[in-house]
Coordinates of C-alpha atoms in Angstrom, one line a residue:
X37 CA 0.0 0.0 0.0
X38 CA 1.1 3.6 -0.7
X39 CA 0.5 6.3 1.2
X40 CA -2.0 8.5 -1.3
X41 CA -4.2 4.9 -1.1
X42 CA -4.1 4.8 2.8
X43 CA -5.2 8.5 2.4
X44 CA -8.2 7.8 0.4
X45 CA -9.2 4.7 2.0
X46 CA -9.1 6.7 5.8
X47 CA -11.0 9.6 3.9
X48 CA -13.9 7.0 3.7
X49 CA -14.0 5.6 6.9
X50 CA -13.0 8.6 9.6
X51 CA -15.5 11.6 9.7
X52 CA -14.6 15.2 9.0
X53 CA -15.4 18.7 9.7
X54 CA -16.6 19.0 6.5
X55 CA -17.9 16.9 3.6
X56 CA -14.2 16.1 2.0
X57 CA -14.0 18.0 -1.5
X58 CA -12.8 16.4 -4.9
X59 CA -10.3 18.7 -5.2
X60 CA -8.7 19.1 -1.7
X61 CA -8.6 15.5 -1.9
X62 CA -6.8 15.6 -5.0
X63 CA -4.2 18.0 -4.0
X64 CA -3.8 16.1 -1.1
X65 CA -2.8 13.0 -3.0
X66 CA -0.6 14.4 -5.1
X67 CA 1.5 15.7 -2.3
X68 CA 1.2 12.3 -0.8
X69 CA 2.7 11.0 -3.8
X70 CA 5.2 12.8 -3.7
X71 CA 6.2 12.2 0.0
X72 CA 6.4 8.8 -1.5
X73 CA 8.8 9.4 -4.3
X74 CA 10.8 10.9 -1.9
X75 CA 11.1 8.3 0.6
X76 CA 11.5 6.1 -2.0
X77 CA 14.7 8.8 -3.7
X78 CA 12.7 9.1 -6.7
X79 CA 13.7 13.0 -6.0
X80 CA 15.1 15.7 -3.6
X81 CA 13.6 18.9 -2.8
X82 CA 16.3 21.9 -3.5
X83 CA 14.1 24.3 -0.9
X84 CA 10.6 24.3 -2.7
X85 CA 12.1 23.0 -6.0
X86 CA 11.5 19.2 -7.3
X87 CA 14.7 17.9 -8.1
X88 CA 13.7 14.6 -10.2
X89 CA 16.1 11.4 -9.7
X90 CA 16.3 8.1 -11.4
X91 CA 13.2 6.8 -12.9
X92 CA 11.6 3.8 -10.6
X93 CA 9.5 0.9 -10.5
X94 CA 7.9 1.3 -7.6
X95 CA 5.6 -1.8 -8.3
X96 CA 2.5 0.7 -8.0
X97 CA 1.0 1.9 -10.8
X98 CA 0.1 5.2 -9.9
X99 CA 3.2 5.9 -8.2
X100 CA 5.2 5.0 -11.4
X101 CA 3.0 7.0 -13.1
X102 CA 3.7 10.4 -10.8
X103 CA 7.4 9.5 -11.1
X104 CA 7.0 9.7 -14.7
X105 CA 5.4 12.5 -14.9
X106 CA 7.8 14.8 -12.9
X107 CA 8.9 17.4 -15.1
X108 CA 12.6 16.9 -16.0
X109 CA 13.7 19.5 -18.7
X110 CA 12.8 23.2 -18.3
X111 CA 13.1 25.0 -14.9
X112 CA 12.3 23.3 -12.0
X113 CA 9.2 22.8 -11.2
X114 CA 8.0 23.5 -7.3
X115 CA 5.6 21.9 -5.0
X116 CA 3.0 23.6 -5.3
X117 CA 3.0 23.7 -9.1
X118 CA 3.3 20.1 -8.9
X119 CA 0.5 19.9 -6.5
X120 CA -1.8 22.1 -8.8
X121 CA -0.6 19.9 -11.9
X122 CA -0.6 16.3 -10.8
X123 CA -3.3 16.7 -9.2
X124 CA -5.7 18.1 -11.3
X125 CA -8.6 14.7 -11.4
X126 CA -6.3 12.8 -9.1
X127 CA -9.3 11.6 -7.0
X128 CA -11.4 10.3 -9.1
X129 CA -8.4 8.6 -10.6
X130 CA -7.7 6.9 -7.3
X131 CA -11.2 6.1 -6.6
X132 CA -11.0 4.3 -9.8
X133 CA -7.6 2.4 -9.4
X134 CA -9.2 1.2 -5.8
X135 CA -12.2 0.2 -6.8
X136 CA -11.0 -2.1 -9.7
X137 CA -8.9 -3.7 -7.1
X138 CA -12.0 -4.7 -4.8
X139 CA -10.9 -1.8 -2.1
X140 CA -14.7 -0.2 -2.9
X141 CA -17.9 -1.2 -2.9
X142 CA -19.5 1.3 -4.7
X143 CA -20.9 3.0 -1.7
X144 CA -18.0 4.5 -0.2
X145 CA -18.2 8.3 1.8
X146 CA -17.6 10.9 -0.4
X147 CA -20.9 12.5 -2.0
X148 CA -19.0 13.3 -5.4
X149 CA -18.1 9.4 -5.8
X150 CA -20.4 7.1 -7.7
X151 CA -23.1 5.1 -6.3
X152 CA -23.6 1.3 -7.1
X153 CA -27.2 0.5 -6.8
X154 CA -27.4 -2.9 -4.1
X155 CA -24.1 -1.9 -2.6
X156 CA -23.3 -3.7 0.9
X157 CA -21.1 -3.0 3.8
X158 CA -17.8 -1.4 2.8
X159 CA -15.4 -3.7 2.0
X160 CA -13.2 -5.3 4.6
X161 CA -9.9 -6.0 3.0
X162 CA -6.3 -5.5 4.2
X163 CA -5.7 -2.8 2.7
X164 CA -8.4 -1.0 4.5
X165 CA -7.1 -2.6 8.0
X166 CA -3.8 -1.2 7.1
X167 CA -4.7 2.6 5.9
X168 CA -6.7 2.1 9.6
X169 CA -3.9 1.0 11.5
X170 CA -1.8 3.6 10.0
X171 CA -4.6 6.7 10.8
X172 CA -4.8 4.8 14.3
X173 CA -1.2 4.3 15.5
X174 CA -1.1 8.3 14.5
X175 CA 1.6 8.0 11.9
X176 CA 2.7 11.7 11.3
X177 CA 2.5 11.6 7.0
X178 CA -0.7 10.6 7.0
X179 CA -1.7 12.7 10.1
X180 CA -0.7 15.4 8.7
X181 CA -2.3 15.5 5.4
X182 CA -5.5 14.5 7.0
X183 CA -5.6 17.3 9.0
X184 CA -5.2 19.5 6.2
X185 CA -8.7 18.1 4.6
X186 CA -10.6 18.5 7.9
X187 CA -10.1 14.8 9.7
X188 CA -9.4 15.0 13.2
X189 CA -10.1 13.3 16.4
X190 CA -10.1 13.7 19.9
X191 CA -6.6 12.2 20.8
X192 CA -3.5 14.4 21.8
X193 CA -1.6 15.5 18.0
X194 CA 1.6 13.1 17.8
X195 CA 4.6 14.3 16.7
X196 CA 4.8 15.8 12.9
X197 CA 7.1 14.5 10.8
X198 CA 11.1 15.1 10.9
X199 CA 12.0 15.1 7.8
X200 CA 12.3 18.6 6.5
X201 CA 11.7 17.5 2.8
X202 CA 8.4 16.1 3.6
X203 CA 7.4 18.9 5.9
X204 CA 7.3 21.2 2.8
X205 CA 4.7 19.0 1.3
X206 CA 2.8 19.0 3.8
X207 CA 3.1 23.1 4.2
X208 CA 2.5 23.1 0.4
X209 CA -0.7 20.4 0.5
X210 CA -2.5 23.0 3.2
X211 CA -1.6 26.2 1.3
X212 CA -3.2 24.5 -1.6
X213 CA -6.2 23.7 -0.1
X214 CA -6.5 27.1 1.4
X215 CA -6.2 28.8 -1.9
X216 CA -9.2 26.5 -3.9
X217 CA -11.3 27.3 -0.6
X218 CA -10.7 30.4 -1.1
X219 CA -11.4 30.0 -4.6
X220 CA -14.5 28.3 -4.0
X221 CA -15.6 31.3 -1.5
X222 CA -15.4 33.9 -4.3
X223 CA -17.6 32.0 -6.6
X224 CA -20.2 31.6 -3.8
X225 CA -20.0 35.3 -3.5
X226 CA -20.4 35.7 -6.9
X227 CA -23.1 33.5 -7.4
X228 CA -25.4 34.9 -5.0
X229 CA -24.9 38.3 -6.3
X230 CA -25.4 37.7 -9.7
X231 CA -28.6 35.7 -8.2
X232 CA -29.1 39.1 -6.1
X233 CA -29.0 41.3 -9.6
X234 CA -31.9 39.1 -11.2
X235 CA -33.7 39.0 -8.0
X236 CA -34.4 42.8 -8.1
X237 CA -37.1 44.5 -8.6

C-alpha cells in the first residue's frame, strides 16, 4: 500500500469537519505522492524546487505514473506547481484504481463518488485494515495531510514529521487547499450576487 491509497481509503472511513471535496482530496494526494517518491529517492527537494532522480519501478501503478510525470527538462518545477498539476482529477483517478482492485464497494463516503445501486457493507480487505492501522497508530505523513482536509479526532496530535523535505509537502498540500477554498468562497460570493442582480425588482 502507498500512502496516497491509505489516504483515500481513511477519507472513507474517519469523519470530518466538512464533507471532503474532490479537489482538496486531490491536492492532497498528489502531495502524498510525492512524499512517496521521496522516501523512496525518486527525488530531492532543492528548498521548494523538485529535483527529479532516477526513474523507478515502484511496483504501483500510480506511483510510477507520478514518477514519470515529474517534469525533468525546463526549470524546476516547485511543489506547489506540482500539487496544482498532478493533481488536477487525481481523486477520481484513485477512486477508480481502488475500486478495480475490490478496495470499494461502490458505496464508499464521499458525496462526489459514484453510487452502485445494491451496494453492501464497505469492503473489509487488508488494505483497508492497514490505511486504519496507520490513521490509528497516529503516523505523522498521513496525520498530517489528513488534517489538512478537515479529519481529526479527539486524541492528543503526535509528533509531525522530521524530515524537512516532507514537511514542505505537507506546508504546500495545506496552502493549496486554502487557496481552492478560497477560490471556492469567491464564486459563492459571486453567485449569490449575480442571483441578487436578477432578483431585483
Amino acid at each position: 500500500m502507498t500512502t496516497p491509497q491509505d489516504l483515500f481509503l481513511v477519507t472513507l472511513d474517519v469523519p470530518g469537519e466538512r464533507p471532503v471535496e474532490q479537489g482538496d482530496l486531490s491536492l492532497a494526494l498528489a502531495g502524498a505522492e510525492l512524499i512517496d517518491l521521496l522516501g523512496v529517492r525518486a527525488l530531492t527537494l532543492d528548498g521548494e524546487h523538485i529535483v527529479p532522480g532516477p526513474v523507478l519501478t515502484t511496483g504501483d501503478r500510480m506511483l510510477d505514473e507520478a514518477g514519470a510525470a515529474l517534469r525533468r527538462e525546463g526549470p524546476p518545477e516547485t511543489v506547489a506547481d506540482w500539487l496544482w498539476r498532478r493533481g488536477e482529477g487525481l481523486a477520481v483517478a484513485y477512486h477508480d484504481t481502488l475500486e478495480a482492485a475490490g478496495q470499494l464497494d461502490g458505496r464508499s463516503g464521499h458525496r462526489w463518488l459514484p453510487r452502485r445501486a445494491g451496494a453492501t457493507a464497505p469492503t473489509d480487505t487488508a488494505a483497508r485494515r492497514h490505511a486504519s492501522d496507520r490513521w490509528e497508530s497516529r503516523d505523522p505523513v498521513l496525520t498530517g495531510l489528513t488534517s489538512t482536509l478537515g479529519l481529526q479526532d479527539d486524541r492528543p496530535a503526535g509528533e509531525g514529521p522530521d524530515d524537512e523535505a516532507v514537511v514542505t509537502v505537507l506546508a504546500a498540500v495545506g496552502d493549496a487547499v486554502t487557496e481552492l477554498e478560497a477560490v471556492r468562497e469567491r464564486r459563492r460570493i459571486e453567485n449569490i450576487a449575480f442571483d441578487n442582480i436578477w432578483r431585483a425588482p
